[in-house]
PDB file of C-alpha atoms and ligand atoms in Angstrom:
ATOM      1  CA  UNK A   1       5.465  -4.057  -1.976  1.00  0.00           C
ATOM      2  CA  UNK A   2       8.442  -2.808  -3.968  1.00  0.00           C
ATOM      3  CA  UNK A   3      11.704  -3.516  -2.161  1.00  0.00           C
ATOM      4  CA  UNK A   4      14.445  -0.956  -1.649  1.00  0.00           C
ATOM      5  CA  UNK A   5      16.757  -3.022  -3.854  1.00  0.00           C
ATOM      6  CA  UNK A   6      14.192  -3.004  -6.694  1.00  0.00           C
ATOM      7  CA  UNK A   7      13.826   0.784  -6.485  1.00  0.00           C
ATOM      8  CA  UNK A   8      17.585   1.273  -6.574  1.00  0.00           C
ATOM      9  CA  UNK A   9      17.963  -1.220  -9.441  1.00  0.00           C
ATOM     10  CA  UNK A  10      15.401   0.728 -11.475  1.00  0.00           C
ATOM     11  CA  UNK A  11      17.188   4.014 -10.793  1.00  0.00           C
ATOM     12  CA  UNK A  12      20.501   2.413 -11.803  1.00  0.00           C
ATOM     13  CA  UNK A  13      19.122   1.684 -15.261  1.00  0.00           C
ATOM     14  CA  UNK A  14      19.267   5.434 -15.935  1.00  0.00           C
ATOM     15  CA  UNK A  15      21.851   6.824 -13.510  1.00  0.00           C
ATOM     16  CA  UNK A  16      25.004   5.992 -11.632  1.00  0.00           C
ATOM     17  CA  UNK A  17      24.303   5.977  -7.908  1.00  0.00           C
ATOM     18  CA  UNK A  18      27.185   6.371  -5.488  1.00  0.00           C
ATOM     19  CA  UNK A  19      26.328   5.736  -1.837  1.00  0.00           C
ATOM     20  CA  UNK A  20      27.255   8.586   0.460  1.00  0.00           C
ATOM     21  CA  UNK A  21      29.494   7.543   3.361  1.00  0.00           C
ATOM     22  CA  UNK A  22      27.707   5.618   6.119  1.00  0.00           C
ATOM     23  CA  UNK A  23      28.942   8.014   8.769  1.00  0.00           C
ATOM     24  CA  UNK A  24      27.097  10.902   7.081  1.00  0.00           C
ATOM     25  CA  UNK A  25      23.793   9.060   7.536  1.00  0.00           C
ATOM     26  CA  UNK A  26      23.813   8.906  11.327  1.00  0.00           C
ATOM     27  CA  UNK A  27      20.331   7.994  12.512  1.00  0.00           C
ATOM     28  CA  UNK A  28      18.606   9.438   9.442  1.00  0.00           C
ATOM     29  CA  UNK A  29      16.034   7.164   7.777  1.00  0.00           C
ATOM     30  CA  UNK A  30      17.205   7.777   4.207  1.00  0.00           C
ATOM     31  CA  UNK A  31      20.213   6.105   2.642  1.00  0.00           C
ATOM     32  CA  UNK A  32      21.602   8.816   0.367  1.00  0.00           C
ATOM     33  CA  UNK A  33      23.215   8.432  -3.041  1.00  0.00           C
ATOM     34  CA  UNK A  34      24.966  10.902  -5.298  1.00  0.00           C
ATOM     35  CA  UNK A  35      23.342  10.777  -8.730  1.00  0.00           C
ATOM     36  CA  UNK A  36      25.424  11.029 -11.902  1.00  0.00           C
ATOM     37  CA  UNK A  37      24.730  10.314 -15.546  1.00  0.00           C
ATOM     38  CA  UNK A  38      25.569   6.755 -16.571  1.00  0.00           C
ATOM     39  CA  UNK A  39      29.277   6.452 -17.259  1.00  0.00           C
ATOM     40  CA  UNK A  40      30.221   9.750 -15.587  1.00  0.00           C
ATOM     41  CA  UNK A  41      33.554   9.917 -13.790  1.00  0.00           C
ATOM     42  CA  UNK A  42      33.109   8.950 -10.112  1.00  0.00           C
ATOM     43  CA  UNK A  43      34.537  12.243  -8.851  1.00  0.00           C
ATOM     44  CA  UNK A  44      32.522  14.453 -11.190  1.00  0.00           C
ATOM     45  CA  UNK A  45      29.933  16.887  -9.933  1.00  0.00           C
ATOM     46  CA  UNK A  46      26.726  14.936  -9.160  1.00  0.00           C
ATOM     47  CA  UNK A  47      23.413  15.942 -10.709  1.00  0.00           C
ATOM     48  CA  UNK A  48      21.910  15.740  -7.254  1.00  0.00           C
ATOM     49  CA  UNK A  49      21.133  13.411  -4.407  1.00  0.00           C
ATOM     50  CA  UNK A  50      18.474  10.748  -4.011  1.00  0.00           C
ATOM     51  CA  UNK A  51      17.442   9.101  -0.774  1.00  0.00           C
ATOM     52  CA  UNK A  52      15.900   5.668  -0.291  1.00  0.00           C
ATOM     53  CA  UNK A  53      13.856   5.042   2.846  1.00  0.00           C
ATOM     54  CA  UNK A  54      13.439   1.285   2.714  1.00  0.00           C
ATOM     55  CA  UNK A  55      12.175   0.731   6.239  1.00  0.00           C
ATOM     56  CA  UNK A  56      10.826  -2.760   5.547  1.00  0.00           C
ATOM     57  CA  UNK A  57      13.416  -4.413   3.305  1.00  0.00           C
ATOM     58  CA  UNK A  58      16.474  -2.467   4.500  1.00  0.00           C
ATOM     59  CA  UNK A  59      15.474  -1.528   8.054  1.00  0.00           C
ATOM     60  CA  UNK A  60      17.497   1.057   9.937  1.00  0.00           C
ATOM     61  CA  UNK A  61      15.951   0.548  13.379  1.00  0.00           C
ATOM     62  CA  UNK A  62      19.352  -0.346  14.843  1.00  0.00           C
ATOM     63  CA  UNK A  63      20.492   3.254  14.586  1.00  0.00           C
ATOM     64  CA  UNK A  64      17.116   4.884  15.327  1.00  0.00           C
ATOM     65  CA  UNK A  65      17.245   7.478  18.093  1.00  0.00           C
ATOM     66  CA  UNK A  66      13.704   8.812  17.736  1.00  0.00           C
ATOM     67  CA  UNK A  67      10.706   8.874  20.002  1.00  0.00           C
ATOM     68  CA  UNK A  68       7.451  10.718  19.432  1.00  0.00           C
ATOM     69  CA  UNK A  69       5.496  12.904  21.827  1.00  0.00           C
ATOM     70  CA  UNK A  70       1.931  12.944  20.523  1.00  0.00           C
ATOM     71  CA  UNK A  71      -0.333  15.971  20.633  1.00  0.00           C
ATOM     72  CA  UNK A  72      -2.243  14.351  23.499  1.00  0.00           C
ATOM     73  CA  UNK A  73       0.819  13.831  25.628  1.00  0.00           C
ATOM     74  CA  UNK A  74       1.721  10.212  24.949  1.00  0.00           C
ATOM     75  CA  UNK A  75       5.229   8.943  24.300  1.00  0.00           C
ATOM     76  CA  UNK A  76       5.596   6.424  21.494  1.00  0.00           C
ATOM     77  CA  UNK A  77       9.048   4.894  21.552  1.00  0.00           C
ATOM     78  CA  UNK A  78       8.633   3.646  17.962  1.00  0.00           C
ATOM     79  CA  UNK A  79       6.201   4.575  15.202  1.00  0.00           C
ATOM     80  CA  UNK A  80       5.046   0.946  15.245  1.00  0.00           C
ATOM     81  CA  UNK A  81       4.997   0.463  19.017  1.00  0.00           C
ATOM     82  CA  UNK A  82       1.754  -1.023  20.266  1.00  0.00           C
ATOM     83  CA  UNK A  83       1.998   0.752  23.614  1.00  0.00           C
ATOM     84  CA  UNK A  84       2.265   4.372  24.648  1.00  0.00           C
ATOM     85  CA  UNK A  85       3.429   6.037  27.847  1.00  0.00           C
ATOM     86  CA  UNK A  86       1.096   8.657  29.255  1.00  0.00           C
ATOM     87  CA  UNK A  87       2.958  11.815  30.273  1.00  0.00           C
ATOM     88  CA  UNK A  88      -0.025  14.151  30.209  1.00  0.00           C
ATOM     89  CA  UNK A  89      -1.862  12.653  33.186  1.00  0.00           C
ATOM     90  CA  UNK A  90       1.124  12.679  35.559  1.00  0.00           C
ATOM     91  CA  UNK A  91       2.045  16.166  34.336  1.00  0.00           C
ATOM     92  CA  UNK A  92      -1.453  17.454  35.124  1.00  0.00           C
ATOM     93  CA  UNK A  93      -1.365  15.701  38.489  1.00  0.00           C
ATOM     94  CA  UNK A  94       1.779  17.608  39.432  1.00  0.00           C
ATOM     95  CA  UNK A  95       4.517  15.076  38.733  1.00  0.00           C
ATOM     96  CA  UNK A  96       8.020  16.445  39.224  1.00  0.00           C
ATOM     97  CA  UNK A  97      10.528  16.823  36.407  1.00  0.00           C
ATOM     98  CA  UNK A  98      12.416  13.825  37.838  1.00  0.00           C
ATOM     99  CA  UNK A  99       9.265  11.705  37.799  1.00  0.00           C
ATOM    100  CA  UNK A 100       8.491  12.685  34.203  1.00  0.00           C
ATOM    101  CA  UNK A 101      12.102  12.013  33.224  1.00  0.00           C
ATOM    102  CA  UNK A 102      11.856   8.558  34.811  1.00  0.00           C
ATOM    103  CA  UNK A 103       8.736   7.783  32.759  1.00  0.00           C
ATOM    104  CA  UNK A 104      10.458   8.963  29.601  1.00  0.00           C
ATOM    105  CA  UNK A 105      13.560   6.934  30.408  1.00  0.00           C
ATOM    106  CA  UNK A 106      11.500   3.803  31.073  1.00  0.00           C
ATOM    107  CA  UNK A 107       9.727   4.190  27.733  1.00  0.00           C
ATOM    108  CA  UNK A 108      12.968   4.618  25.818  1.00  0.00           C
ATOM    109  CA  UNK A 109      14.604   1.716  27.641  1.00  0.00           C
ATOM    110  CA  UNK A 110      11.699  -0.495  26.564  1.00  0.00           C
ATOM    111  CA  UNK A 111      12.201   0.356  22.887  1.00  0.00           C
ATOM    112  CA  UNK A 112      12.313  -2.892  20.895  1.00  0.00           C
ATOM    113  CA  UNK A 113      15.249  -3.630  18.571  1.00  0.00           C
ATOM    114  CA  UNK A 114      13.066  -3.355  15.466  1.00  0.00           C
ATOM    115  CA  UNK A 115       9.583  -2.699  14.158  1.00  0.00           C
ATOM    116  CA  UNK A 116       8.751  -6.369  13.538  1.00  0.00           C
ATOM    117  CA  UNK A 117       6.738  -5.562  10.409  1.00  0.00           C
ATOM    118  CA  UNK A 118       8.160  -8.635   8.698  1.00  0.00           C
ATOM    119  CA  UNK A 119       7.136 -10.948  11.528  1.00  0.00           C
ATOM    120  CA  UNK A 120       3.998 -13.057  11.079  1.00  0.00           C
ATOM    121  CA  UNK A 121       2.687 -11.977  14.472  1.00  0.00           C
ATOM    122  CA  UNK A 122       3.045  -8.239  13.753  1.00  0.00           C
ATOM    123  CA  UNK A 123      -0.013  -6.214  14.669  1.00  0.00           C
ATOM    124  CA  UNK A 124      -0.653  -2.614  13.682  1.00  0.00           C
ATOM    125  CA  UNK A 125      -0.687  -0.367  16.761  1.00  0.00           C
ATOM    126  CA  UNK A 126      -4.175   0.641  17.892  1.00  0.00           C
ATOM    127  CA  UNK A 127      -3.329   4.195  16.806  1.00  0.00           C
ATOM    128  CA  UNK A 128      -1.587   3.885  13.449  1.00  0.00           C
ATOM    129  CA  UNK A 129       1.145   6.250  12.307  1.00  0.00           C
ATOM    130  CA  UNK A 130      -1.341   8.455  10.452  1.00  0.00           C
ATOM    131  CA  UNK A 131      -3.261   9.054  13.694  1.00  0.00           C
ATOM    132  CA  UNK A 132      -0.224  10.411  15.514  1.00  0.00           C
ATOM    133  CA  UNK A 133       1.059  12.757  12.864  1.00  0.00           C
ATOM    134  CA  UNK A 134       2.947  10.485  10.445  1.00  0.00           C
TER     135      UNK A 134
HETATM  136  S1  LIG B 201      10.279   1.598  12.937  1.00  0.00           S
HETATM  137 FE1  LIG B 201      10.561   2.382  15.015  1.00  0.00          FE
HETATM  138  S2  LIG B 201      12.632   1.777  15.637  1.00  0.00           S
HETATM  139 FE2  LIG B 201      12.481   1.533  13.403  1.00  0.00          FE
HETATM  140  S3  LIG B 201      13.251   3.474  12.611  1.00  0.00           S
HETATM  141 FE3  LIG B 201      11.010   3.700  12.739  1.00  0.00          FE
HETATM  142  S4  LIG B 201      10.639   4.611  14.754  1.00  0.00           S
HETATM  143 FE4  LIG B 201      12.756   3.842  14.740  1.00  0.00          FE
END
């Protein structure tokens, strides 16, 4: 594994990287930096923007507001969640909007504070990320 810090350190050998304000990130996975030539004035026009998505070494789960509805009607409240909430079956059995909303709410409420990838007891979900569309 190459850590987020290592990636940024390598980039900084060739460019000045200025972090964009935290508030502009919101719940986005990428930490964005303005890229300038080494030694350029801080306020000068950047060459562009680079984003680092360092989900393991610089996790951003605390601000994550995403859930995934899979093509087969399951709610995953985290890409690494081991469990899924079945919405398709109740929908096909005639569940009301309120009942479906309650299932969705329960799934989101059960979202863990982080992915736990760094924990020794972490287990890949039975359906990995690639099986639910990335
Ligand atoms: S690992 Fe889960 S909680 Fe963390 S950002 Fe990704 S989807 Fe959100």
